[in-house]
Every structure is written in C-alpha cells, then in structure tokens.
Coordinates of N, CA and C in Angstrom, one line a residue:
M1 N 72.8 48.9 39.3 CA 72.7 48.9 37.8 C 73.8 48.2 37.1
A2 N 75.0 48.3 37.6 CA 76.1 47.5 37.0 C 75.9 46.0 37.1
V3 N 75.4 45.6 38.3 CA 75.1 44.2 38.6 C 74.1 43.6 37.6
Q4 N 73.0 44.5 37.4 CA 72.0 44.1 36.5 C 72.5 44.0 35.1
L5 N 73.4 44.9 34.6 CA 73.9 44.8 33.3 C 74.8 43.6 33.1
N6 N 75.6 43.2 34.1 CA 76.5 42.1 34.0 C 75.6 40.9 33.9
Q7 N 74.5 40.8 34.6 CA 73.6 39.6 34.6 C 72.9 39.6 33.2
F8 N 72.6 40.6 32.6 CA 72.0 40.7 31.3 C 73.0 40.1 30.3
R9 N 74.2 40.6 30.4 CA 75.3 40.0 29.4 C 75.4 38.6 29.6
S10 N 75.5 38.1 30.9 CA 75.7 36.7 31.0 C 74.6 35.9 30.4
S11 N 73.3 36.4 30.6 CA 72.1 35.8 30.0 C 72.2 35.6 28.5
L12 N 72.8 36.7 27.8 CA 72.8 36.7 26.3 C 73.9 35.7 25.9
L13 N 75.0 35.6 26.7 CA 76.1 34.7 26.3 C 75.6 33.3 26.4
K14 N 74.8 33.0 27.4 CA 74.3 31.6 27.5 C 73.3 31.2 26.4
Q15 N 72.6 32.2 26.0 CA 71.6 31.9 24.9 C 72.1 31.8 23.5
E16 N 73.2 32.6 23.2 CA 73.9 32.7 21.9 C 74.8 31.6 21.7
K17 N 74.8 30.9 20.6 CA 75.8 29.9 20.2 C 77.0 30.6 19.5
P18 N 78.2 30.2 19.8 CA 79.3 30.7 19.2 C 79.3 30.4 17.7
P19 N 79.7 31.4 16.8 CA 79.8 31.1 15.3 C 80.7 30.1 15.0
K20 N 80.3 29.2 14.0 CA 81.1 28.1 13.5 C 82.4 28.5 12.8
P21 N 83.5 28.1 13.1 CA 84.6 28.6 12.4 C 84.6 28.1 11.0
P22 N 85.4 28.7 10.1 CA 85.5 28.2 8.7 C 86.0 26.8 8.7
F23 N 85.7 26.0 7.6 CA 86.0 24.7 7.4 C 87.5 24.4 7.7
F24 N 88.4 25.1 7.0 CA 89.8 24.8 7.0 C 90.3 25.1 8.5
T25 N 89.9 26.2 9.1 CA 90.3 26.5 10.5 C 89.9 25.3 11.4
S26 N 88.6 24.9 11.2 CA 88.1 23.7 12.1 C 88.9 22.6 11.9
S27 N 89.2 22.2 10.7 CA 90.0 21.0 10.4 C 91.4 21.2 11.1
K28 N 92.1 22.3 10.9 CA 93.4 22.5 11.5 C 93.3 22.4 13.1
T29 N 92.2 22.9 13.6 CA 92.1 22.9 15.1 C 91.9 21.4 15.5
R30 N 91.1 20.6 14.9 CA 90.9 19.2 15.1 C 92.2 18.5 14.9
T31 N 92.9 18.7 13.9 CA 94.2 18.1 13.7 C 95.2 18.4 14.7
F32 N 95.2 19.7 15.1 CA 96.2 20.0 16.2 C 95.9 19.2 17.4
R33 N 94.7 19.0 17.8 CA 94.3 18.3 18.9 C 94.7 16.9 18.8
V34 N 94.5 16.2 17.6 CA 94.8 14.9 17.3 C 96.4 14.8 17.4
N35 N 97.1 15.6 16.8 CA 98.6 15.6 16.8 C 99.1 15.7 18.2
T36 N 98.5 16.7 19.0 CA 99.0 16.9 20.3 C 98.7 15.7 21.2
A37 N 97.5 15.0 20.9 CA 97.3 13.8 21.8 C 98.3 12.7 21.4
A38 N 98.6 12.5 20.0 CA 99.5 11.5 19.6 C 100.8 11.7 20.2
S39 N 101.3 13.1 20.0 CA 102.6 13.4 20.7 C 102.6 13.2 22.1
S40 N 101.6 13.6 22.8 CA 101.6 13.3 24.3 C 101.6 11.8 24.5
S41 N 100.9 11.0 23.8 CA 101.0 9.5 24.0 C 102.3 8.9 23.9
I42 N 103.0 9.2 22.8 CA 104.4 8.6 22.7 C 105.4 9.2 23.8
Q43 N 105.2 10.5 24.1 CA 105.9 11.0 25.3 C 105.7 10.3 26.5
Q44 N 104.5 10.0 26.9 CA 104.1 9.2 28.0 C 104.7 7.9 27.9
L45 N 104.8 7.2 26.8 CA 105.4 5.8 26.7 C 106.9 6.0 27.0
I46 N 107.5 7.0 26.5 CA 109.0 7.1 26.7 C 109.2 7.5 28.1
Q47 N 108.4 8.4 28.7 CA 108.7 8.8 30.2 C 108.4 7.6 31.0
S48 N 107.5 6.8 30.7 CA 107.1 5.7 31.6 C 108.1 4.5 31.4
G49 N 108.9 4.5 30.3 CA 109.9 3.4 30.1 C 109.2 2.3 29.2
E50 N 108.0 2.4 28.8 CA 107.4 1.5 27.9 C 108.1 1.4 26.6
V51 N 108.6 2.6 26.2 CA 109.5 2.8 25.0 C 110.8 3.4 25.6
K52 N 111.9 2.7 25.4 CA 113.1 3.1 26.1 C 113.9 4.0 25.2
P53 N 114.2 5.3 25.8 CA 114.9 6.2 25.1 C 116.4 5.8 25.2
I54 N 117.1 5.7 23.9 CA 118.5 5.3 23.9 C 119.2 6.2 23.2
P55 N 120.2 7.0 23.8 CA 121.0 8.0 23.0 C 122.0 7.3 22.1
P56 N 122.4 7.9 21.0 CA 123.3 7.2 20.1 C 124.6 6.7 20.7
K57 N 125.1 7.3 21.7 CA 126.3 6.9 22.3 C 126.2 5.6 23.1
D58 N 124.9 5.2 23.4 CA 124.7 3.9 24.0 C 124.0 2.8 23.1
A59 N 123.9 3.2 21.8 CA 123.3 2.4 20.8 C 124.0 1.1 20.6
A60 N 125.4 1.2 20.6 CA 126.2 -0.1 20.4 C 125.9 -1.1 21.5
T61 N 125.9 -0.5 22.7 CA 125.6 -1.5 23.8 C 124.3 -2.1 23.7
A62 N 123.2 -1.3 23.4 CA 121.9 -1.8 23.1 C 121.9 -2.9 22.1
L63 N 122.6 -2.7 21.0 CA 122.5 -3.6 19.9 C 123.4 -4.9 20.2
N64 N 124.5 -4.7 20.7 CA 125.5 -5.9 20.9 C 125.3 -6.6 22.2
S65 N 124.8 -6.0 23.3 CA 124.7 -6.6 24.6 C 123.3 -6.8 25.0
D66 N 122.3 -5.9 24.6 CA 121.0 -6.0 25.1 C 120.0 -6.6 24.2
G67 N 120.4 -7.0 23.0 CA 119.5 -7.8 22.1 C 118.7 -6.9 21.1
F68 N 118.8 -5.6 21.1 CA 118.1 -4.8 20.2 C 118.5 -5.0 18.8
K69 N 117.6 -4.9 17.9 CA 117.9 -4.8 16.5 C 117.5 -3.4 15.9
L70 N 118.5 -2.7 15.2 CA 118.3 -1.4 14.7 C 117.3 -1.4 13.5
L71 N 116.2 -0.6 13.7 CA 115.1 -0.4 12.6 C 115.2 1.0 12.2
D72 N 115.8 1.1 10.9 CA 115.9 2.4 10.3 C 114.6 2.7 9.5
I73 N 113.8 3.6 9.8 CA 112.6 4.0 9.3 C 112.6 5.1 8.4
R74 N 113.8 5.5 8.0 CA 113.9 6.7 7.0 C 113.6 6.1 5.6
P75 N 113.1 7.1 4.7 CA 112.8 6.7 3.4 C 114.1 6.2 2.6
Q76 N 113.8 5.5 1.6 CA 114.9 4.9 0.8 C 116.0 5.8 0.3
W77 N 115.6 7.0 -0.1 CA 116.5 8.1 -0.7 C 117.4 8.6 0.5
E78 N 117.0 8.6 1.7 CA 117.9 9.0 2.7 C 118.8 7.9 3.2
R79 N 118.2 6.7 3.2 CA 119.2 5.5 3.6 C 120.2 5.2 2.6
E80 N 120.0 5.5 1.3 CA 121.0 5.3 0.3 C 122.3 6.1 0.6
K81 N 122.1 7.3 1.3 CA 123.2 8.2 1.5 C 124.2 7.5 2.5
A82 N 123.6 6.9 3.6 CA 124.4 6.3 4.6 C 123.5 5.5 5.6
Y83 N 123.8 4.3 5.9 CA 123.1 3.5 6.9 C 124.0 2.5 7.8
V84 N 123.4 2.1 8.7 CA 124.2 1.2 9.7 C 124.1 -0.2 9.1
K85 N 125.3 -0.7 8.9 CA 125.3 -2.1 8.3 C 124.6 -3.1 9.3
G86 N 123.8 -3.8 8.6 CA 123.1 -4.9 9.4 C 121.7 -4.6 9.9
S87 N 121.4 -3.2 9.7 CA 120.1 -2.7 10.2 C 119.0 -3.1 9.4
L88 N 117.8 -3.2 10.0 CA 116.6 -3.4 9.2 C 116.2 -2.2 8.6
H89 N 115.4 -2.3 7.5 CA 114.9 -1.0 6.9 C 113.4 -1.2 6.5
V90 N 112.6 -0.4 7.2 CA 111.2 -0.3 6.7 C 110.8 1.1 6.9
P91 N 110.6 1.7 5.7 CA 110.3 3.2 5.8 C 108.9 3.5 6.3
L92 N 108.8 4.6 7.2 CA 107.6 5.0 7.6 C 106.9 5.9 6.6
F93 N 107.7 6.6 5.8 CA 107.2 7.4 4.6 C 107.7 7.0 3.4
V94 N 106.8 6.9 2.5 CA 106.9 6.6 1.0 C 106.6 7.6 0.1
K95 N 107.0 7.6 -1.2 CA 106.7 8.6 -2.1 C 105.2 8.8 -2.3
D96 N 104.7 10.0 -2.4 CA 103.3 10.3 -2.5 C 103.1 10.6 -4.0
L97 N 102.5 9.6 -4.7 CA 102.3 9.9 -6.2 C 100.9 10.2 -6.5
D98 N 100.1 10.6 -5.4 CA 98.7 11.0 -5.6 C 98.7 12.4 -6.0
N99 N 97.7 12.8 -6.9 CA 97.4 14.2 -7.3 C 96.1 14.7 -6.9
G100 N 95.7 14.3 -5.7 CA 94.5 14.7 -5.1 C 94.7 16.2 -4.4
P101 N 93.6 16.7 -3.9 CA 93.8 18.1 -3.4 C 94.7 18.3 -2.4
I102 N 94.8 17.3 -1.5 CA 95.8 17.5 -0.3 C 97.1 17.5 -0.8
T103 N 97.5 16.5 -1.7 CA 98.8 16.5 -2.2 C 99.2 17.8 -3.1
L104 N 98.2 18.2 -3.8 CA 98.4 19.5 -4.5 C 98.7 20.7 -3.5
L105 N 97.9 20.6 -2.4 CA 98.2 21.7 -1.5 C 99.6 21.5 -0.9
K106 N 100.0 20.3 -0.5 CA 101.4 20.2 0.0 C 102.5 20.7 -1.1
K107 N 102.2 20.4 -2.4 CA 103.2 20.9 -3.4 C 103.2 22.4 -3.5
W108 N 102.0 23.1 -3.3 CA 101.9 24.5 -3.4 C 102.7 25.1 -2.2
V109 N 102.6 24.5 -1.0 CA 103.3 25.0 0.1 C 104.8 24.8 -0.1
H110 N 105.1 23.6 -0.6 CA 106.5 23.3 -0.7 C 107.2 24.2 -1.7
F111 N 106.6 24.4 -2.9 CA 107.2 25.3 -3.9 C 107.1 26.8 -3.5
G112 N 105.9 27.2 -2.8 CA 105.8 28.5 -2.5 C 106.5 29.1 -1.4
Y113 N 106.8 28.2 -0.4 CA 107.5 28.8 0.8 C 108.8 28.1 1.1
I114 N 109.1 27.0 0.6 CA 110.3 26.4 0.9 C 111.2 26.3 -0.4
G115 N 110.7 26.1 -1.4 CA 111.5 26.2 -2.6 C 112.0 24.9 -3.2
L116 N 112.3 24.9 -4.5 CA 112.8 23.7 -5.1 C 114.1 23.2 -4.6
W117 N 114.9 24.2 -4.0 CA 116.3 23.9 -3.6 C 116.4 22.9 -2.5
T118 N 115.3 22.6 -1.7 CA 115.4 21.6 -0.8 C 115.5 20.2 -1.2
G119 N 115.0 19.9 -2.5 CA 115.2 18.7 -3.1 C 114.4 17.6 -2.5
Q120 N 113.4 17.8 -1.7 CA 112.7 16.7 -1.0 C 111.6 16.2 -1.9
N121 N 111.4 14.8 -1.7 CA 110.3 14.1 -2.4 C 109.0 14.4 -1.6
F122 N 107.8 14.4 -2.3 CA 106.5 14.5 -1.6 C 106.2 13.0 -1.0
T123 N 105.9 13.1 0.2 CA 105.8 11.8 0.8 C 104.4 11.6 1.5
M124 N 104.1 10.3 1.9 CA 102.8 10.0 2.6 C 103.3 8.9 3.6
I125 N 102.6 8.7 4.7 CA 102.8 7.7 5.6 C 102.6 6.3 5.0
N126 N 103.6 5.4 5.1 CA 103.4 4.1 4.5 C 102.3 3.3 5.2
P127 N 101.1 3.0 4.5 CA 100.0 2.4 5.1 C 100.2 0.9 5.5
N128 N 101.4 0.4 5.1 CA 101.6 -1.1 5.3 C 102.8 -1.1 6.3
F129 N 103.2 0.0 7.1 CA 104.3 0.0 7.8 C 104.5 -1.1 8.8
V130 N 103.4 -1.2 9.6 CA 103.5 -2.2 10.7 C 103.6 -3.6 10.1
Q131 N 102.7 -3.9 9.1 CA 102.8 -5.2 8.5 C 104.1 -5.6 7.8
E132 N 104.8 -4.5 7.3 CA 106.1 -4.7 6.7 C 107.2 -5.0 7.8
V133 N 107.0 -4.5 9.0 CA 107.9 -4.8 10.1 C 107.6 -6.2 10.6
D134 N 106.3 -6.5 10.5 CA 105.9 -7.9 10.9 C 106.6 -9.0 10.1
A135 N 106.9 -8.6 8.8 CA 107.4 -9.5 7.8 C 108.9 -9.6 8.0
A136 N 109.5 -8.5 8.6 CA 110.9 -8.5 8.7 C 111.5 -9.0 10.0
V137 N 110.7 -9.2 11.0 CA 111.2 -9.6 12.3 C 110.5 -11.0 12.6
S138 N 111.0 -11.6 13.7 CA 110.6 -13.0 14.1 C 109.2 -13.0 14.8
G139 N 108.8 -11.9 15.4 CA 107.6 -11.8 16.2 C 107.3 -10.5 16.9
K140 N 106.3 -10.4 17.6 CA 106.0 -9.1 18.3 C 106.9 -8.8 19.5
D141 N 107.6 -9.9 19.9 CA 108.5 -9.9 21.0 C 109.8 -9.3 20.7
A142 N 110.1 -9.1 19.4 CA 111.4 -8.6 18.9 C 111.7 -7.2 19.5
K143 N 112.9 -7.2 20.0 CA 113.5 -5.9 20.5 C 114.0 -5.0 19.5
L144 N 113.3 -3.9 19.2 CA 113.7 -3.0 18.1 C 113.9 -1.6 18.6
L145 N 115.2 -1.2 18.1 CA 115.6 0.2 18.3 C 115.3 1.0 17.1
V146 N 114.2 1.9 17.3 CA 113.7 2.6 16.1 C 114.5 3.8 15.9
A147 N 114.8 4.1 14.7 CA 115.6 5.2 14.4 C 115.4 6.0 13.0
C148 N 115.6 7.3 13.1 CA 115.5 8.2 11.9 C 116.6 9.2 12.0
G149 N 116.4 10.3 11.3 CA 117.4 11.4 11.3 C 117.4 12.2 12.5
E150 N 116.2 12.8 12.8 CA 116.1 13.8 13.9 C 115.5 13.2 15.1
G151 N 114.7 12.1 15.1 CA 114.0 11.5 16.1 C 112.5 11.7 16.1
L152 N 112.0 12.6 15.3 CA 110.6 12.9 15.2 C 109.8 11.7 14.5
R153 N 110.3 11.3 13.3 CA 109.6 10.2 12.6 C 109.7 8.9 13.4
S154 N 110.8 8.7 14.0 CA 110.9 7.4 14.8 C 110.0 7.3 16.0
M155 N 109.8 8.6 16.6 CA 108.8 8.6 17.7 C 107.4 8.2 17.1
M156 N 107.0 8.6 15.9 CA 105.8 8.3 15.3 C 105.7 6.8 15.0
A157 N 106.9 6.3 14.5 CA 106.9 4.8 14.2 C 106.8 4.0 15.4
A158 N 107.5 4.5 16.4 CA 107.4 3.7 17.8 C 106.0 3.6 18.3
S159 N 105.3 4.7 18.2 CA 103.9 4.7 18.6 C 103.0 3.8 17.8
R160 N 103.2 3.7 16.5 CA 102.4 2.8 15.7 C 102.8 1.4 16.0
L161 N 104.0 1.0 16.2 CA 104.5 -0.3 16.5 C 103.9 -0.7 17.9
Y162 N 104.0 0.3 18.8 CA 103.5 -0.1 20.2 C 102.0 -0.5 20.0
E163 N 101.2 0.3 19.3 CA 99.7 0.1 19.0 C 99.6 -1.2 18.4
G164 N 100.6 -1.6 17.5 CA 100.5 -2.9 16.8 C 100.9 -4.1 17.5
G165 N 101.2 -3.9 18.9 CA 101.5 -5.0 19.7 C 103.0 -5.3 20.0
Y166 N 103.8 -4.4 19.6 CA 105.3 -4.5 19.9 C 105.5 -3.8 21.3
K167 N 106.1 -4.5 22.3 CA 106.3 -4.0 23.6 C 107.7 -3.9 24.0
N168 N 108.6 -4.3 23.2 CA 110.1 -4.3 23.5 C 110.8 -3.2 22.5
L169 N 110.4 -2.0 22.7 CA 110.8 -1.0 21.8 C 111.8 0.0 22.4
G170 N 112.9 0.5 21.7 CA 113.7 1.5 22.0 C 113.6 2.6 21.0
W171 N 114.0 3.8 21.4 CA 113.9 5.0 20.6 C 115.2 5.6 20.6
L172 N 115.9 5.8 19.3 CA 117.0 6.4 19.2 C 116.9 7.9 19.5
A173 N 117.2 8.3 20.7 CA 116.9 9.7 21.2 C 117.8 10.7 20.3
G174 N 117.1 11.6 19.6 CA 117.7 12.7 18.8 C 118.1 12.2 17.4
G175 N 117.9 10.9 17.2 CA 118.3 10.4 15.8 C 119.7 10.3 15.4
F176 N 119.9 9.9 14.2 CA 121.3 9.8 13.7 C 122.0 11.1 13.7
N177 N 121.3 12.2 13.6 CA 121.9 13.4 13.6 C 122.7 13.8 14.8
R178 N 122.4 13.2 16.0 CA 123.1 13.3 17.2 C 124.3 12.3 17.4
S179 N 124.4 11.5 16.4 CA 125.5 10.5 16.7 C 126.8 11.1 16.3
A180 N 127.9 10.3 16.9 CA 129.3 10.6 16.6 C 129.8 9.5 15.6
D181 N 130.9 9.7 15.0 CA 131.5 8.7 14.1 C 131.7 7.4 14.7
S182 N 132.0 7.4 16.1 CA 132.3 6.2 16.7 C 131.1 5.4 17.3
D183 N 130.0 6.1 17.2 CA 128.7 5.4 17.8 C 128.2 4.3 17.0
F184 N 128.3 4.4 15.6 CA 128.0 3.3 14.7 C 129.1 3.1 13.8
P185 N 130.2 2.3 14.1 CA 131.4 2.2 13.4 C 131.1 1.6 12.0
E186 N 130.2 0.7 11.9 CA 129.9 -0.1 10.5 C 128.9 0.7 9.8
V187 N 129.2 1.8 9.1 CA 128.3 2.6 8.3 C 128.7 2.5 6.9
E188 N 127.7 2.3 6.0 CA 127.9 2.2 4.7 C 127.2 3.4 3.8
G189 N 127.7 3.7 2.8 CA 127.2 4.8 2.1 C 128.2 5.9 1.6
T190 N 127.7 7.0 1.1 CA 128.6 7.9 0.4 C 128.7 9.2 1.4
E191 N 127.9 9.3 2.4 CA 127.9 10.4 3.3 C 128.0 10.0 4.7
K192 N 128.3 10.9 5.6 CA 128.4 10.7 7.0 C 126.9 10.4 7.5
L193 N 126.7 9.5 8.3 CA 125.4 9.2 8.9 C 124.7 10.3 9.5
Q194 N 125.4 11.2 10.1 CA 124.9 12.4 10.8 C 124.2 13.3 9.8
Y195 N 124.6 13.3 8.5 CA 124.1 14.2 7.6 C 123.2 13.7 6.5
A196 N 123.0 12.3 6.6 CA 122.2 11.6 5.6 C 120.7 11.7 5.9
T197 N 120.2 12.9 6.0 CA 118.8 13.0 6.5 C 118.3 14.4 6.1
I198 N 117.1 14.7 6.3 CA 116.6 16.0 6.1 C 116.9 16.8 7.3
G199 N 116.9 18.1 7.1 CA 117.3 19.0 8.2 C 116.9 20.5 7.8
G200 N 117.1 21.4 8.8 CA 116.9 22.8 8.4 C 115.5 23.1 8.2
V201 N 115.2 23.9 7.0 CA 113.9 24.3 6.7 C 113.0 23.0 6.4
S202 N 113.7 22.0 5.8 CA 113.0 20.8 5.4 C 112.4 20.1 6.6
Y203 N 113.0 20.2 7.9 CA 112.6 19.6 9.0 C 111.1 20.2 9.4
Y204 N 111.0 21.6 9.2 CA 109.7 22.2 9.5 C 108.7 21.8 8.4
F205 N 109.2 21.6 7.2 CA 108.3 21.1 6.2 C 107.7 19.8 6.5
L206 N 108.5 18.9 7.1 CA 108.0 17.6 7.5 C 106.9 17.8 8.5
K207 N 107.0 18.7 9.4 CA 106.0 18.8 10.5 C 104.6 19.4 9.8
L208 N 104.9 20.3 8.8 CA 103.7 20.8 8.1 C 103.1 19.7 7.2
L209 N 103.9 18.8 6.6 CA 103.4 17.7 5.9 C 102.6 16.9 6.7
L210 N 103.0 16.5 7.9 CA 102.2 15.6 8.8 C 100.9 16.3 9.1
L211 N 100.9 17.6 9.3 CA 99.6 18.3 9.6 C 98.6 18.2 8.4
L212 N 99.2 18.3 7.2 CA 98.3 18.3 6.0 C 97.8 16.9 5.8
Q213 N 98.6 15.9 6.0 CA 98.2 14.6 5.9 C 97.1 14.1 6.9
A214 N 97.2 14.7 8.1 CA 96.1 14.5 9.1 C 94.8 15.1 8.7
V215 N 95.0 16.4 8.1 CA 93.8 17.1 7.6 C 93.0 16.2 6.5
G216 N 93.8 15.5 5.7 CA 93.3 14.7 4.7 C 92.5 13.5 5.2
K217 N 92.7 13.2 6.4 CA 91.9 12.1 6.9 C 90.7 12.5 7.5
E218 N 90.4 13.8 7.7 CA 89.2 14.3 8.4 C 88.0 14.0 7.5

C-alpha cells in the first residue's frame, strides 16, 4: 500500500505544473542568476590570470615598472575628495536623473531603509563607459589597472572592458580602501584616499542598486 501511495504521488507531481511565482519575485530570481553569472565570470578571469589582481602595496611597481596606467572608475564626487595624480578617470556610474519606476523604487529604498544621512547620489551605470575608455587610451592593448573604493565596482568595470576587447587588465584588489599612505604617494584632494569613497551601509546600498538596475533591464 505504501509503495502504491508513493507511486500515485509521483504521478501527480509529474502531471502538475508548479505555480508561476509573482512578477517581482521572478524578476529578482532571474536577476540573481544574471548577477551570479557575471560575478562568477569576473572571478574566473581573475583566478585564471586574464585579469591580474594587484594589491595596493604593489600598485606603484605595476604603474612605474610594469607599464600599467591607473584607471579610476569612481564617480566624480568621490574622485574630487582624493585621487592619484596622473590617473585616468572614466566613471562607471553617473548620476541617475531619470524619474521612471525603477529610479523611484531606488529612491524609496534609499530614503526608507538607509536614510538621507548617507548623502549618496542616485546613480546608473554609465552607458558609454567602454567608449569613453577607448577615447582616453591609445588602443585596446593598453595596460589598465582598474580601481575604485572597495573593489566591487572595479570588478564590474574590468569585466566590461574585457568584453570590450581589453586583454591587458589589472584589478586593484580591495580598492583604495585597502591602501596605505605610502602606496600612492602622489595623491591630491581634501581627504585621505582610503576614505574618499562610499562605505558602511552605503556599500550594501550599492549592491541593492545594482540589483534594481538589472531588474530594470528585464
């Protein structure tokens, strides 16, 4: 009897289609898979050596002896606080001036759960990022050390550049936040380079922002 009952249940499960999840849940699930795949892709590039991880303590050697050019991909308002003299600047994120539903949702999350005290601008991925890098360097064979504050955005930027044909890429592992004063001696701005970036709760807001932007592409 028990065997027959189990067979009957199995037959029902094969015939029934699972219920379709709500739209937003489905979008988030698809987005999570996309983000996971993208994250896995750049991690594989770093692990394989296609994108070279360079810690801040070795950055000076990479720039002075190995021929790398530092590419700062932070937004302008972070770079104004502190930046490495002579570095290139092409922001991966720019101000989001759109008032569409996804932007409004970002604002709701920002004000409701993070608060105005963070002082963060609403941002979107720069749609012309790779093209602007093309205009700033001599060619696709340029050796670029891609850098941001924590290392998350520069991983995304390195992935986009690799897909755009750049094969001599370095990634500043851990970002400027992990640097010491002596790692980049020629720094200009009003703050220490280690602190001229987002951090704390705002760092998690960035991750949520990326999720919401990916949902908007669905």
